[in-house]
Tab-separated table of C-alpha atoms in Angstrom:
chain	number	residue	atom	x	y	z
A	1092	UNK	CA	11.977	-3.226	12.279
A	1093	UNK	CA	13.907	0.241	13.635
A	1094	UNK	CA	17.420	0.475	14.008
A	1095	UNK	CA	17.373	2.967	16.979
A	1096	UNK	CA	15.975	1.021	20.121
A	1097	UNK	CA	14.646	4.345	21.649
A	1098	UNK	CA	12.525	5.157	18.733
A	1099	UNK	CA	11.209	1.578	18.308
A	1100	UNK	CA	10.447	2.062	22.183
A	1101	UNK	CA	8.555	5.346	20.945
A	1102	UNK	CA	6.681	3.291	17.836
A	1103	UNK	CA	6.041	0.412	20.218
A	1104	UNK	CA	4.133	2.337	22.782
A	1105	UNK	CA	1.905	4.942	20.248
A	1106	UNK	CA	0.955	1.799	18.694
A	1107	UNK	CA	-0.444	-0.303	21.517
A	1108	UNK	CA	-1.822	3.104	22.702
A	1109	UNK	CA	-3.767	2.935	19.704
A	1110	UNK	CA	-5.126	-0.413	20.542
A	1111	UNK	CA	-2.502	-2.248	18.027
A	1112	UNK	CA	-0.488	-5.734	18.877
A	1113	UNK	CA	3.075	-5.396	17.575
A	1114	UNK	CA	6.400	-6.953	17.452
A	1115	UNK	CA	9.871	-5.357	17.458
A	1116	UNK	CA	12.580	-6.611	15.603
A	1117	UNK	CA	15.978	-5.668	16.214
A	1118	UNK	CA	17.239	-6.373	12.572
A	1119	UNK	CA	15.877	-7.618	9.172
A	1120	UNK	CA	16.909	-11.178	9.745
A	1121	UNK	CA	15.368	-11.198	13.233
A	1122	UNK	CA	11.909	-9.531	11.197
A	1123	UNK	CA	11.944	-12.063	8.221
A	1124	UNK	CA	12.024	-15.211	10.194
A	1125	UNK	CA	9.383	-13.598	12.404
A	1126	UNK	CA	7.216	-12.611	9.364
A	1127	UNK	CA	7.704	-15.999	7.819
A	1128	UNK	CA	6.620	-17.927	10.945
A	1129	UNK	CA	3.503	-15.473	11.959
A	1130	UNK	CA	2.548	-12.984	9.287
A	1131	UNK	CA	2.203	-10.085	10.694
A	1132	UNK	CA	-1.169	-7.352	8.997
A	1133	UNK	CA	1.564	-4.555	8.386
A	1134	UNK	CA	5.509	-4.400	8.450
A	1135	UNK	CA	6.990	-1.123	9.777
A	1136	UNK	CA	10.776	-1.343	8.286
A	1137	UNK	CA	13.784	1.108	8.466
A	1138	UNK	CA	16.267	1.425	5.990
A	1139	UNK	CA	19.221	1.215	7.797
A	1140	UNK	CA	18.991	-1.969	9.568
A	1141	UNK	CA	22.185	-3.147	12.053
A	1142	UNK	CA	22.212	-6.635	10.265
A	1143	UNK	CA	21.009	-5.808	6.913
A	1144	UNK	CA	19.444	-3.026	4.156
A	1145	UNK	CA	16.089	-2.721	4.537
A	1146	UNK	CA	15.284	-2.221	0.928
A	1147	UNK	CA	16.427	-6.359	0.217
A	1148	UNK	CA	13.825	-7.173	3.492
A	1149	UNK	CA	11.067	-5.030	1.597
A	1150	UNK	CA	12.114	-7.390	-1.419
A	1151	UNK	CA	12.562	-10.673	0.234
A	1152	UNK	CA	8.859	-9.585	1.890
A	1153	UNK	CA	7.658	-8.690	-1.726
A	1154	UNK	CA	8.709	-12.260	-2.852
A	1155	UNK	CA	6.739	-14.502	-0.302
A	1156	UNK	CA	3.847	-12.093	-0.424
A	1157	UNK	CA	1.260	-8.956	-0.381
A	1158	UNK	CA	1.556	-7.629	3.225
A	1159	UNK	CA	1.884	-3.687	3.505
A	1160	UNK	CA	5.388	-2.293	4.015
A	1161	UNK	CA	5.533	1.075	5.725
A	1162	UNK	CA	9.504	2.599	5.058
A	1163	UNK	CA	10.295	4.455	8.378
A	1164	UNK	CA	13.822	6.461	8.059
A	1165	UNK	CA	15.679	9.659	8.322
A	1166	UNK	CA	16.904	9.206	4.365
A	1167	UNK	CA	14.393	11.822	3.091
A	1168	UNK	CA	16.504	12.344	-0.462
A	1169	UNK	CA	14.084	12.212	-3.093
A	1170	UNK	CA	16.047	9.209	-4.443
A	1171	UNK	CA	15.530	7.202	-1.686
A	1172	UNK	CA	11.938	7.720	-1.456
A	1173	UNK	CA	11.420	6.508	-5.336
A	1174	UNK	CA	13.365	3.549	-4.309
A	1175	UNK	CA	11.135	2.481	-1.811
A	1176	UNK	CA	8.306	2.947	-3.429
A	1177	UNK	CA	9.640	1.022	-6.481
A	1178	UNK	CA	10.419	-1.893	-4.352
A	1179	UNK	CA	6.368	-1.855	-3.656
A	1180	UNK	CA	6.271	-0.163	-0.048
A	1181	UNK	CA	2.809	0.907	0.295
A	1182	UNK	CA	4.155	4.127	2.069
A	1183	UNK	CA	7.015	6.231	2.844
A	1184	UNK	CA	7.506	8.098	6.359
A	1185	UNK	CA	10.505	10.171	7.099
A	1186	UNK	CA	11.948	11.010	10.767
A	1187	UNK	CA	11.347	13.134	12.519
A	1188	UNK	CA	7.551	12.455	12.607
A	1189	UNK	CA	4.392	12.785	14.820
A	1190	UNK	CA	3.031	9.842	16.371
A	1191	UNK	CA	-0.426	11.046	15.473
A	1192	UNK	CA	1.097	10.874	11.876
A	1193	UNK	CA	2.554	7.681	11.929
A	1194	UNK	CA	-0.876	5.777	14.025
A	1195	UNK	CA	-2.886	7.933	10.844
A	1196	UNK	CA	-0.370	6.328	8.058
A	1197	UNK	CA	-0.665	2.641	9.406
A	1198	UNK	CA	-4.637	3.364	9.683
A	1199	UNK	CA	-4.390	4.600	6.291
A	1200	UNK	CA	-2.177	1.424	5.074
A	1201	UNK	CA	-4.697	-1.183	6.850
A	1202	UNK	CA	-7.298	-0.096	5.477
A	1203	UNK	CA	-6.468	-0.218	1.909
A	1204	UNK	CA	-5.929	-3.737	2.685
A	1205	UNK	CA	-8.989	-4.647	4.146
A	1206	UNK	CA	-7.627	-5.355	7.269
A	1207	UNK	CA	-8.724	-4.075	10.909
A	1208	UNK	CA	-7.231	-0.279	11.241
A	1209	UNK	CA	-9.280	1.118	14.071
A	1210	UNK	CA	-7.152	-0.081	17.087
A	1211	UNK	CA	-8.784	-0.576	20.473
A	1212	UNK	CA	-6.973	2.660	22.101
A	1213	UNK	CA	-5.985	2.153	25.768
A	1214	UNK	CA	-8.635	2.657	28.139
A	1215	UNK	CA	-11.503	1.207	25.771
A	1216	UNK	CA	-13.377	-1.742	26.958
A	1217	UNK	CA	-14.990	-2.570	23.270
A	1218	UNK	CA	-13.274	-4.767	20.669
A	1219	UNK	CA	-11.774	-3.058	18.188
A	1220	UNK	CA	-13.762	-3.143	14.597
A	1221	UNK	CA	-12.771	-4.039	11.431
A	1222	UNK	CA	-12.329	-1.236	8.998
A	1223	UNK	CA	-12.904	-1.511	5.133
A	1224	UNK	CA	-16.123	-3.892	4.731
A	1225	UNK	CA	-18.791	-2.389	1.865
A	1226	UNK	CA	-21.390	0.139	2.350
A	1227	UNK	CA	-24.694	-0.454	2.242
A	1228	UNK	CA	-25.784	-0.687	-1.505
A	1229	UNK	CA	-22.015	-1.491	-2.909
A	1230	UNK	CA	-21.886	-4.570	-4.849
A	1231	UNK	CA	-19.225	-7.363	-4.110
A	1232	UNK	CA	-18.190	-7.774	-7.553
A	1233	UNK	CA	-16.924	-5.046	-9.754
A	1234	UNK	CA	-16.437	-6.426	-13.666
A	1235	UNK	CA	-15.497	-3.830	-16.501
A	1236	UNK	CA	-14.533	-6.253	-19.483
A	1237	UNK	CA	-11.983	-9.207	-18.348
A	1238	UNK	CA	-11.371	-7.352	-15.613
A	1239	UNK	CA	-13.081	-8.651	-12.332
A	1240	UNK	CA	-13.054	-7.557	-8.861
A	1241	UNK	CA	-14.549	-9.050	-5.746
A	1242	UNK	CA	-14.470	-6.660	-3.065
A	1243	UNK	CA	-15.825	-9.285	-0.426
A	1244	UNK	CA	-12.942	-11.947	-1.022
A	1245	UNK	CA	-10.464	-8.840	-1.814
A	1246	UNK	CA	-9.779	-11.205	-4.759
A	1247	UNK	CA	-8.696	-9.922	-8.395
A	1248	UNK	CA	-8.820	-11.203	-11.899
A	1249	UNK	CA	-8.242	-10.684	-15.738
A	1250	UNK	CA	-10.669	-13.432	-17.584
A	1251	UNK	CA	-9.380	-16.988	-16.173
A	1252	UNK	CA	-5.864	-14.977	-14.292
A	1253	UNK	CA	-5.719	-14.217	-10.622
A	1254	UNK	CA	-4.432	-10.882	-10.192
A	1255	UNK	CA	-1.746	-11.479	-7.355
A	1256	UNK	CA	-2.653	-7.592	-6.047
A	1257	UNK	CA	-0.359	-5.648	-3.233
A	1258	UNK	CA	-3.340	-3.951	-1.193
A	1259	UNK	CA	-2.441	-0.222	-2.791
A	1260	UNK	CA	-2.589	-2.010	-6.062
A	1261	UNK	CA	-6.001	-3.139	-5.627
A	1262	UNK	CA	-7.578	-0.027	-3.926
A	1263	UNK	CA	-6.491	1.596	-7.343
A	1264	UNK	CA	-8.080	-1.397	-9.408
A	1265	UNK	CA	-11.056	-0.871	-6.946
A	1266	UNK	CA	-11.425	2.679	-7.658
A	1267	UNK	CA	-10.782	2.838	-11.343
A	1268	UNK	CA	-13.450	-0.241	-11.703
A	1269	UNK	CA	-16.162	2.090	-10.111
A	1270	UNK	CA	-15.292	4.701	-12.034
A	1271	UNK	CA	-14.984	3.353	-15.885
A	1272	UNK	CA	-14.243	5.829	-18.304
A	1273	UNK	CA	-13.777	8.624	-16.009
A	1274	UNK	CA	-10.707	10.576	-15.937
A	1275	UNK	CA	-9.516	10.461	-12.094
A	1276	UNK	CA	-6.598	12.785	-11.531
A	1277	UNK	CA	-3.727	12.295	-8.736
A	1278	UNK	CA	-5.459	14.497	-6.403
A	1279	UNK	CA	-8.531	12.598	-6.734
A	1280	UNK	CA	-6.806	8.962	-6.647
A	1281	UNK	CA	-4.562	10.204	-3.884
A	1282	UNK	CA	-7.832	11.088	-1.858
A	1283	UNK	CA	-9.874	8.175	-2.273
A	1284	UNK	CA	-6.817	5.792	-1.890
A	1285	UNK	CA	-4.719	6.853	0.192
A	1286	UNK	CA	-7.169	8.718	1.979
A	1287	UNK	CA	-7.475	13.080	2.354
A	1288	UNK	CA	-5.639	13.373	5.194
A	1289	UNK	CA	-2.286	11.979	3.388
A	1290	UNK	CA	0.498	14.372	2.634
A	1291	UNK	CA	3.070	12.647	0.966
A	1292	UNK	CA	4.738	12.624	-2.557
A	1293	UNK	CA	1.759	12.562	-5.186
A	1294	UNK	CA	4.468	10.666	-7.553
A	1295	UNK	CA	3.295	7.762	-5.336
A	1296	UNK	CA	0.347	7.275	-7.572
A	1297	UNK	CA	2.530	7.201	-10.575
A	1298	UNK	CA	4.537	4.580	-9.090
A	1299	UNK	CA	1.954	2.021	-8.056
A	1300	UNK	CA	0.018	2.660	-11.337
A	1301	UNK	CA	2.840	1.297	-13.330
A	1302	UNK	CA	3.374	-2.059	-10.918
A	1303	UNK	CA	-0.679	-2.484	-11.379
A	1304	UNK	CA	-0.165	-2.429	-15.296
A	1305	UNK	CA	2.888	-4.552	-14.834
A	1306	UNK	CA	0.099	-6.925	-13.815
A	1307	UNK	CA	-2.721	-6.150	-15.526
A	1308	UNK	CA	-1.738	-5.444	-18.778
A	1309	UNK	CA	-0.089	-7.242	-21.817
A	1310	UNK	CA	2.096	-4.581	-22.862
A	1311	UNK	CA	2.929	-1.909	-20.045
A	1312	UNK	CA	4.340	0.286	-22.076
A	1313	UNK	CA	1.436	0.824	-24.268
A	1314	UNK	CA	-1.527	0.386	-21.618
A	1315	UNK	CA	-4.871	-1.218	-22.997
A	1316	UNK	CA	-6.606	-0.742	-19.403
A	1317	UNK	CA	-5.024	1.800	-17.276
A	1318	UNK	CA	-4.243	5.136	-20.155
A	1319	UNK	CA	-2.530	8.093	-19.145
A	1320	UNK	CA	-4.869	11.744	-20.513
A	1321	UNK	CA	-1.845	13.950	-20.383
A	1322	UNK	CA	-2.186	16.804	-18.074
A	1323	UNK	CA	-4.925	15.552	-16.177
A	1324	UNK	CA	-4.720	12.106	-14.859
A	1325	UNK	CA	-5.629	8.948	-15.907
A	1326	UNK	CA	-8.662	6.409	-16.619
A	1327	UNK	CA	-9.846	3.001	-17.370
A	1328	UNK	CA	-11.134	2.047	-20.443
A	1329	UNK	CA	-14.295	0.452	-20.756
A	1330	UNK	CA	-14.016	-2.625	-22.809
């Protein structure tokens, strides 16, 4: 969803270079109805949309589900980007970018979401193959107390609860689980989330931490699981 037909035109073809399917939608009506009759892996959405605001779309998208929302706009204020990410956008580009950059952010999105991220680039005769999967000697299932994680089904619980996870949201869960105990700070989370290569606003971790204890946790504001060790990160707790 881009407001500016020449960069959409620009997004359209770096994508399919990159061995990606897409859709263009010329405004966030257009997009929802689309979404809504053939869910798309990963939602690319501007802003400023000709027919409506793209932050209600990222809302209207949070309600009927988990798929990754990408912001893609030339509002770079620092208010705008907490916004987004408050609304649950799994990632925040501003224009002017690379193509390179953007290809390496929806990569980067997919595959917290267990979904395939290595496009078939142009050119390439092999199928394209899906990224995430476990390595060899992971287990499926992660458990630390009520908590309960099975990587395999990308499916999340607390005791007898589904977890209803955005992807971010579990790749945190994810890494915390393998990591009880340990204090991880945003550098590290940043890394093994979102991946080493990103470069965008480390508050991004603080802002998806707090909707995971939103959903996680009895009392938010005074954390059981997820617990903040001032000035150097945070950790799960181990029972």
């Amino acid at each position: 969803m881009e407001d500016e037909p020449a960069i959409a035109t620009l997004i359209e073809y770096n994508l399919r270079r990159a061995g990606f399917q897409t859709r263009v939608a010329g405004g966030g009506k257009e997009a929802l109805a689309a979404a809504v009759a053939d869910p798309p892996d990963l939602v690319l959405l501007d802003i400023m949309l000709p027919d409506a605001d793209g932050r209600d779309v990222c809302r209207e998208l949070r309600r009927r589900g988990d798929v990754p929302v990408i912001f893609l706009t030339a509002r770079d204020a620092e208010v705008d980007r907490i916004v987004g990410l408050e609304l649950g956008a799994d990632d925040y580009v501003t224009k002017p970018f690379s193509p390179g950059e953007l290809v390496a952010r929806v990569r980067a999105v997919l595959r917290r979401a267990g979904r395939p991220a290595q496009g078939n680039p142009a050119g390439a005769g092999a199928a394209a193959a899906p990224a995430g999967g476990l390595t060899a000697g992971e287990p499926e299932a992660l458990r630390v107390g009520e908590l309960y994680l099975d990587r395999a089904r990308h499916e999340a619980r607390r005791g007898d609860r589904p977890l209803h996870l955005t992807p971010t949201e579990f790749s945190l869960l994810e890494c915390f689980m393998t990591h009880p105990g340990i204090v991880l700070s945003r550098e590290q989370l940043l890394d093994r989330v979102w991946g080493v290569d990103y470069f965008g606003d480390p508050r991004l971790v603080d802002v998806h931490i707090r909707h995971l204890r939103e959903k996680i946790e009895d009392d938010p504001a005074d954390p059981r699981w997820i617990v903040t060790v001032r000035g150097a990160g945070y950790k799960l707790r181990e029972g």
